[in-house]
Short mmCIF file of C-alpha atoms and ligand atoms in Angstrom, two decimals:
data_model
loop_
_atom_site.label_atom_id
_atom_site.label_comp_id
_atom_site.label_asym_id
_atom_site.label_seq_id
_atom_site.Cartn_x
_atom_site.Cartn_y
_atom_site.Cartn_z
CA UNK A 1 31.83 -7.74 -6.24
CA UNK A 2 28.46 -8.84 -5.70
CA UNK A 3 25.47 -8.51 -8.11
CA UNK A 4 22.64 -6.36 -6.45
CA UNK A 5 20.47 -9.32 -6.78
CA UNK A 6 22.92 -11.44 -5.13
CA UNK A 7 22.98 -9.07 -2.20
CA UNK A 8 19.03 -8.41 -2.41
CA UNK A 9 18.98 -12.38 -1.95
CA UNK A 10 21.10 -12.22 0.77
CA UNK A 11 19.33 -10.03 2.79
CA UNK A 12 15.86 -11.44 1.90
CA UNK A 13 17.71 -15.11 3.72
CA UNK A 14 18.51 -12.68 6.73
CA UNK A 15 14.98 -11.51 7.16
CA UNK A 16 12.73 -14.52 6.34
CA UNK A 17 15.28 -17.23 7.38
CA UNK A 18 13.60 -20.49 6.69
CA UNK A 19 10.71 -18.71 5.07
CA UNK A 20 13.38 -18.01 2.21
CA UNK A 21 12.87 -20.54 -0.38
CA UNK A 22 9.07 -19.67 -0.22
CA UNK A 23 9.69 -15.80 -0.30
CA UNK A 24 11.82 -16.69 -3.34
CA UNK A 25 9.86 -18.75 -5.20
CA UNK A 26 7.01 -16.01 -4.97
CA UNK A 27 9.13 -13.70 -6.36
CA UNK A 28 9.76 -15.86 -9.35
CA UNK A 29 6.07 -16.31 -10.13
CA UNK A 30 4.26 -13.73 -11.95
CA UNK A 31 1.14 -12.42 -10.10
CA UNK A 32 -2.34 -12.51 -12.02
CA UNK A 33 -4.30 -9.19 -13.00
CA UNK A 34 -6.31 -8.46 -10.09
CA UNK A 35 -9.07 -5.80 -9.79
CA UNK A 36 -11.70 -4.30 -7.29
CA UNK A 37 -15.30 -3.06 -8.37
CA UNK A 38 -16.00 0.45 -7.90
CA UNK A 39 -19.12 -0.02 -5.88
CA UNK A 40 -20.26 3.17 -5.48
CA UNK A 41 -20.24 4.18 -9.45
CA UNK A 42 -21.16 0.76 -10.71
CA UNK A 43 -24.61 0.47 -9.02
CA UNK A 44 -27.00 -2.10 -10.81
CA UNK A 45 -24.54 -3.22 -13.46
CA UNK A 46 -23.20 -6.75 -13.56
CA UNK A 47 -19.89 -5.95 -14.15
CA UNK A 48 -18.57 -9.32 -13.75
CA UNK A 49 -21.26 -10.65 -16.13
CA UNK A 50 -20.16 -8.22 -18.50
CA UNK A 51 -16.44 -9.00 -18.36
CA UNK A 52 -17.29 -12.78 -18.54
CA UNK A 53 -19.46 -11.93 -21.90
CA UNK A 54 -16.22 -10.47 -23.22
CA UNK A 55 -14.46 -13.59 -22.60
CA UNK A 56 -12.70 -13.25 -19.23
CA UNK A 57 -12.50 -15.61 -17.14
CA UNK A 58 -12.99 -14.38 -13.59
CA UNK A 59 -13.07 -15.53 -9.78
CA UNK A 60 -13.53 -13.89 -6.88
CA UNK A 61 -10.40 -13.00 -4.26
CA UNK A 62 -9.58 -13.58 -0.93
CA UNK A 63 -10.25 -9.76 0.02
CA UNK A 64 -13.89 -8.58 0.00
CA UNK A 65 -14.61 -6.97 -3.67
CA UNK A 66 -11.42 -8.57 -5.10
CA UNK A 67 -11.50 -10.39 -8.26
CA UNK A 68 -8.74 -12.38 -10.30
CA UNK A 69 -8.79 -12.70 -13.89
CA UNK A 70 -7.26 -16.16 -14.82
CA UNK A 71 -8.09 -16.14 -18.26
CA UNK A 72 -8.07 -13.12 -21.02
CA UNK A 73 -9.70 -13.18 -24.31
CA UNK A 74 -7.18 -13.29 -27.37
CA UNK A 75 -5.71 -9.74 -28.18
CA UNK A 76 -7.36 -7.92 -25.17
CA UNK A 77 -6.32 -6.12 -22.62
CA UNK A 78 -8.73 -5.53 -19.32
CA UNK A 79 -7.96 -1.79 -20.31
CA UNK A 80 -9.93 -2.34 -23.58
CA UNK A 81 -12.77 -2.81 -21.65
CA UNK A 82 -15.77 -0.57 -21.04
CA UNK A 83 -15.77 -1.56 -17.40
CA UNK A 84 -12.18 -0.21 -17.30
CA UNK A 85 -12.62 3.07 -19.28
CA UNK A 86 -15.71 3.84 -17.39
CA UNK A 87 -13.94 3.54 -14.32
CA UNK A 88 -16.39 0.88 -12.88
CA UNK A 89 -13.29 -1.41 -11.91
CA UNK A 90 -9.77 -0.55 -10.72
CA UNK A 91 -6.77 -2.30 -11.54
CA UNK A 92 -4.98 -3.13 -8.28
CA UNK A 93 -2.70 -5.44 -6.72
CA UNK A 94 -4.35 -7.39 -3.72
CA UNK A 95 -1.88 -6.54 -1.16
CA UNK A 96 -2.27 -2.90 -2.37
CA UNK A 97 -6.06 -3.30 -1.32
CA UNK A 98 -5.20 -3.99 1.99
CA UNK A 99 -4.23 -0.65 3.82
CA UNK A 100 -7.68 0.81 2.98
CA UNK A 101 -9.54 -2.12 3.93
CA UNK A 102 -7.84 -2.09 7.51
CA UNK A 103 -8.36 1.53 7.99
CA UNK A 104 -12.04 1.12 7.22
CA UNK A 105 -13.02 4.65 6.48
CA UNK A 106 -16.70 5.54 7.24
CA UNK A 107 -19.20 8.09 5.62
CA UNK A 108 -18.60 11.64 6.89
CA UNK A 109 -14.91 10.85 8.50
CA UNK A 110 -12.35 13.35 7.41
CA UNK A 111 -9.25 11.34 6.15
CA UNK A 112 -5.80 12.38 4.92
CA UNK A 113 -3.56 9.93 2.24
CA UNK A 114 -0.34 11.22 2.71
CA UNK A 115 1.19 10.08 -0.54
CA UNK A 116 -1.39 9.32 -2.97
CA UNK A 117 -0.82 9.12 -6.71
CA UNK A 118 -1.12 6.84 -8.84
CA UNK A 119 -4.66 7.21 -6.43
CA UNK A 120 -5.25 3.44 -6.12
CA UNK A 121 -6.21 3.75 -2.26
CA UNK A 122 -7.54 7.34 -2.30
CA UNK A 123 -10.17 6.18 -4.67
CA UNK A 124 -10.50 2.74 -2.65
CA UNK A 125 -10.90 5.04 0.72
CA UNK A 126 -13.69 6.97 -1.35
CA UNK A 127 -15.82 4.07 -2.41
CA UNK A 128 -15.20 2.34 0.92
CA UNK A 129 -17.05 5.23 2.46
CA UNK A 130 -19.71 5.40 -0.10
CA UNK A 131 -18.06 8.51 -1.64
CA UNK A 132 -19.04 10.34 2.02
CA UNK A 133 -15.90 10.68 3.57
CA UNK A 134 -13.89 14.30 3.26
CA UNK A 135 -10.28 12.89 1.80
CA UNK A 136 -7.35 15.19 1.65
CA UNK A 137 -4.86 13.65 -0.95
CA UNK A 138 -1.41 14.79 -0.88
CA UNK A 139 1.25 14.43 -3.76
CA UNK A 140 4.39 15.97 -4.08
CA UNK A 141 5.42 14.73 -7.78
CA UNK A 142 3.91 17.01 -10.68
CA UNK A 143 3.60 14.37 -12.97
CA UNK A 144 2.19 11.98 -10.53
CA UNK A 145 -0.24 14.54 -9.67
CA UNK A 146 -1.90 14.14 -13.20
CA UNK A 147 -2.15 10.62 -13.02
CA UNK A 148 -4.02 11.14 -9.58
CA UNK A 149 -6.39 13.42 -10.76
CA UNK A 150 -7.23 11.55 -13.89
CA UNK A 151 -7.81 8.36 -11.74
CA UNK A 152 -9.93 10.40 -9.19
CA UNK A 153 -12.14 11.61 -11.82
CA UNK A 154 -12.34 8.38 -13.49
CA UNK A 155 -13.57 6.62 -10.54
CA UNK A 156 -15.87 9.41 -9.60
CA UNK A 157 -14.58 9.68 -5.90
CA UNK A 158 -16.36 12.88 -4.70
CA UNK A 159 -15.34 14.80 -1.88
CA UNK A 160 -11.51 14.46 -2.56
CA UNK A 161 -9.30 17.17 -2.72
CA UNK A 162 -5.94 16.90 -4.63
CA UNK A 163 -3.08 18.78 -2.92
CA UNK A 164 0.14 19.18 -4.64
CA UNK A 165 2.45 19.09 -1.38
CA UNK A 166 5.34 17.71 0.25
CA UNK A 167 3.46 15.38 3.11
CA UNK A 168 6.79 15.89 5.31
CA UNK A 169 6.05 19.69 5.62
CA UNK A 170 2.44 19.85 5.58
CA UNK A 171 1.78 19.22 9.36
CA UNK A 172 4.05 22.12 10.00
CA UNK A 173 2.76 24.45 7.13
CA UNK A 174 -0.78 24.05 8.41
CA UNK A 175 -0.51 24.03 12.53
CA UNK A 176 -4.46 24.11 12.53
CA UNK A 177 -4.37 20.87 11.04
CA UNK A 178 -2.76 19.32 14.47
CA UNK A 179 -4.77 16.43 15.86
CA UNK A 180 -7.39 17.16 13.11
CA UNK A 181 -8.34 13.74 10.88
CA UNK A 182 -10.03 11.06 11.98
CA UNK A 183 -7.97 8.51 9.70
CA UNK A 184 -4.81 8.67 8.24
CA UNK A 185 -2.97 6.72 5.27
CA UNK A 186 0.86 6.58 5.06
CA UNK A 187 1.43 4.52 2.03
CA UNK A 188 5.01 5.52 1.77
CA UNK A 189 7.18 5.87 -1.34
CA UNK A 190 9.57 2.74 -0.76
CA UNK A 191 12.16 0.65 -2.81
CA UNK A 192 9.36 -1.47 -3.83
CA UNK A 193 11.06 -4.96 -3.25
CA UNK A 194 7.85 -6.70 -2.57
CA UNK A 195 6.84 -6.27 -6.67
CA UNK A 196 10.20 -7.45 -7.69
CA UNK A 197 9.57 -10.10 -10.65
CA UNK A 198 12.87 -11.77 -10.51
CA UNK A 199 12.49 -13.47 -13.74
CA UNK A 200 12.38 -9.65 -15.57
CA UNK A 201 15.59 -7.59 -14.69
CA UNK A 202 13.56 -4.59 -15.16
CA UNK A 203 11.69 -4.55 -12.02
CA UNK A 204 14.93 -4.64 -10.05
CA UNK A 205 17.83 -3.25 -11.52
CA UNK A 206 17.47 0.36 -10.34
CA UNK A 207 17.59 -1.27 -6.55
CA UNK A 208 20.52 -0.85 -4.47
CA UNK A 209 20.72 -1.78 -0.91
CA UNK A 210 21.43 1.81 0.37
CA UNK A 211 17.77 2.79 -1.26
CA UNK A 212 16.40 1.55 1.78
CA UNK A 213 18.15 4.01 4.03
CA UNK A 214 17.23 7.04 1.49
CA UNK A 215 13.54 5.64 1.68
CA UNK A 216 13.53 5.65 5.49
CA UNK A 217 14.11 9.29 5.71
CA UNK A 218 11.12 10.04 3.78
CA UNK A 219 9.01 7.55 5.51
CA UNK A 220 9.88 8.75 9.11
CA UNK A 221 8.91 12.23 7.91
CA UNK A 222 5.75 11.43 6.38
CA UNK A 223 4.85 8.89 9.47
CA UNK A 224 5.42 12.05 12.04
CA UNK A 225 3.56 14.43 9.95
CA UNK A 226 0.58 12.16 9.48
CA UNK A 227 0.66 11.32 13.11
CA UNK A 228 0.71 15.01 14.44
CA UNK A 229 -2.37 15.67 12.18
CA UNK A 230 -4.01 12.38 13.53
CA UNK A 231 -6.87 13.22 15.94
CA UNK A 232 -6.75 11.33 19.51
CA UNK A 233 -8.29 8.00 19.01
CA UNK A 234 -8.32 8.34 15.30
CA UNK A 235 -6.24 5.65 13.37
CA UNK A 236 -3.44 5.44 10.76
CA UNK A 237 -2.10 2.86 8.44
CA UNK A 238 1.44 2.74 7.79
CA UNK A 239 2.40 0.64 4.75
CA UNK A 240 4.93 -0.03 2.27
CA UNK A 241 5.51 -2.44 -0.34
CA UNK A 242 9.10 -3.67 0.46
CA UNK A 243 10.93 -6.10 2.74
CA UNK A 244 13.97 -4.01 3.99
CA UNK A 245 13.71 -3.90 7.71
CA UNK A 246 15.29 -0.42 7.83
CA UNK A 247 11.87 0.60 5.73
CA UNK A 248 9.23 -1.03 8.00
CA UNK A 249 10.04 -1.96 11.84
CA UNK A 250 13.13 0.03 12.16
CA UNK A 251 10.68 3.21 11.19
CA UNK A 252 8.54 1.87 13.40
CA UNK A 253 11.27 1.71 16.42
CA UNK A 254 12.16 5.04 15.48
CA UNK A 255 8.72 6.59 15.67
CA UNK A 256 7.84 4.73 19.04
CA UNK A 257 11.13 6.35 20.60
CA UNK A 258 9.25 10.11 19.55
CA UNK A 259 6.08 9.13 20.59
CA UNK A 260 6.01 5.93 23.06
CA UNK A 261 2.36 6.75 24.18
CA UNK A 262 1.22 5.46 20.31
CA UNK A 263 -0.51 2.44 19.97
CA UNK A 264 0.19 -0.31 17.77
CA UNK A 265 -3.02 -2.32 17.06
CA UNK A 266 -3.95 -6.22 16.08
CA UNK A 267 -4.75 -6.43 12.57
CA UNK A 268 -7.56 -8.89 11.47
CA UNK A 269 -6.69 -9.88 7.83
CA UNK A 270 -8.57 -11.93 5.54
CA UNK A 271 -5.56 -14.07 4.32
CA UNK A 272 -3.13 -15.95 6.33
CA UNK A 273 0.29 -15.64 4.38
CA UNK A 274 1.62 -12.91 6.77
CA UNK A 275 4.15 -13.12 9.51
CA UNK A 276 4.29 -10.92 12.54
CA UNK A 277 6.76 -7.55 12.67
CA UNK A 278 10.17 -8.30 13.46
CA UNK A 279 11.05 -7.29 16.57
CA UNK A 280 14.85 -8.85 16.88
CA UNK A 281 17.25 -7.30 14.49
CA UNK A 282 20.90 -7.42 14.04
CA UNK A 283 21.23 -8.88 17.97
CA UNK A 284 19.08 -6.01 19.22
CA UNK A 285 15.46 -5.94 20.39
CA UNK A 286 12.97 -3.70 19.15
CA UNK A 287 9.74 -2.61 21.04
CA UNK A 288 7.67 -5.46 21.50
CA UNK A 289 4.60 -3.30 20.27
CA UNK A 290 5.97 -3.86 16.71
CA UNK A 291 5.37 -7.56 16.37
CA UNK A 292 1.38 -6.27 15.96
CA UNK A 293 2.43 -4.82 12.71
CA UNK A 294 2.13 -7.90 9.71
CA UNK A 295 4.05 -8.38 6.71
CA UNK A 296 2.39 -9.82 3.94
CA UNK A 297 4.41 -12.86 2.34
CA UNK A 298 4.36 -12.73 -1.28
CA UNK A 299 3.03 -16.00 -2.62
CA UNK A 300 1.25 -16.79 -6.01
CA UNK A 301 -1.22 -14.13 -5.74
CA UNK A 302 0.37 -11.55 -3.00
CA UNK A 303 2.86 -9.07 -3.57
CA UNK A 304 5.38 -8.40 -0.41
CA UNK A 305 3.79 -5.90 1.65
CA UNK A 306 3.93 -4.38 5.06
CA UNK A 307 1.16 -2.87 7.42
CA UNK A 308 0.79 -1.28 10.75
CA UNK A 309 -2.28 0.13 12.42
CA UNK A 310 -1.47 3.07 14.52
CA UNK A 311 -3.70 4.53 17.36
CA UNK A 312 -2.94 7.88 18.81
CA UNK A 313 -4.34 7.67 22.71
C1 LIG B 401 3.86 4.28 -2.67
S1 LIG B 401 3.29 5.42 -3.77
C2 LIG B 401 1.64 5.70 -3.23
C3 LIG B 401 0.49 4.77 -3.84
C4 LIG B 401 -0.76 5.30 -3.98
N1 LIG B 401 -1.00 5.43 -2.36
C5 LIG B 401 -1.53 4.10 -4.00
O1 LIG B 401 -2.20 3.35 -3.82
O2 LIG B 401 -1.85 4.40 -5.29
C6 LIG B 401 4.39 6.95 -2.82
C7 LIG B 401 3.87 7.96 -3.49
O3 LIG B 401 4.45 8.94 -2.84
C8 LIG B 401 4.81 10.35 -3.53
N2 LIG B 401 5.97 11.14 -2.63
C9 LIG B 401 7.12 11.04 -2.29
N3 LIG B 401 7.40 11.69 -1.56
C10 LIG B 401 6.48 12.12 -1.02
C11 LIG B 401 6.42 13.41 -0.06
N4 LIG B 401 7.56 14.04 0.46
N5 LIG B 401 5.20 14.20 0.00
C12 LIG B 401 4.18 13.66 -0.53
N6 LIG B 401 4.14 12.68 -1.61
C13 LIG B 401 5.13 12.04 -1.58
C14 LIG B 401 5.85 9.32 -4.68
O4 LIG B 401 5.77 10.35 -5.90
C15 LIG B 401 4.51 8.26 -4.90
O5 LIG B 401 3.51 8.66 -5.61
#
């Protein structure tokens, strides 16, 4: 019987082919702690200088407003600092900062985040729009709603309305929201393979190949619910932190069969550890539009991620 780790590695080989050794190496490398500054809340404070005075060594990351901690003072966590406790910074993986960056919310826009807890991207969207975008943040799981509330409050994200709800049913329960939002974020629950650290079995012991199929039905539900609520000319990001084609390109394939008019837009990213979405899988060709989606390849800084920017004509 194959172990789940062997099965995972075999499937990575099928997905990444000649890139497999580099992907495997990345999954065996621990990523540094990274954060972004809450620009709206921390005006007139020199956050980096404050942290450096405490003994942290920090350099700028590859994404706008991202920072990498490459040295910690003895016996100090970032969560011990005033900057963290006051919500002047938000600790977040670099890959996770990309979906809000490409959605690029503007002041005054009306936005829905379909799967919001713990709120990394909700609060990033709010900050990006200088706290002047109206954001609805949906979350289904009661415990996670409390974490979301805490983070939204601590980050001072204004104009965010947290709604405990199932995103999959939200469009049908609220028919007046059809074609309503300027921007939609579907940062879908997934099997989280992109964040596995293969030297720590705790990070992947829950994984089974069938998890991909289970997650894909939730992802499809969130994607079409979000798309129905998107305004014509509005844009939407679909993202996951996983590798399985079932949860990424095949979700888009299924979506495009139902909404063939949807546009998948080219994405400009500040990083080049990327690969175009896969359009040939199990001897079948997928919709060519899917090649505009992007896989973020894990490396020494980034966890694995998947991104698609969708526009409603
Ligand atoms: C990948 S996480 C979201 C991370 C979040 N966007 C962030 O950046 O902090 C997916 C979230 O979706 C929630 N979820 C799962 N099914 C859902 C559903 N049907 N409706 C709304 N939220 C759901 C999970 O509880 C989880 O908090």
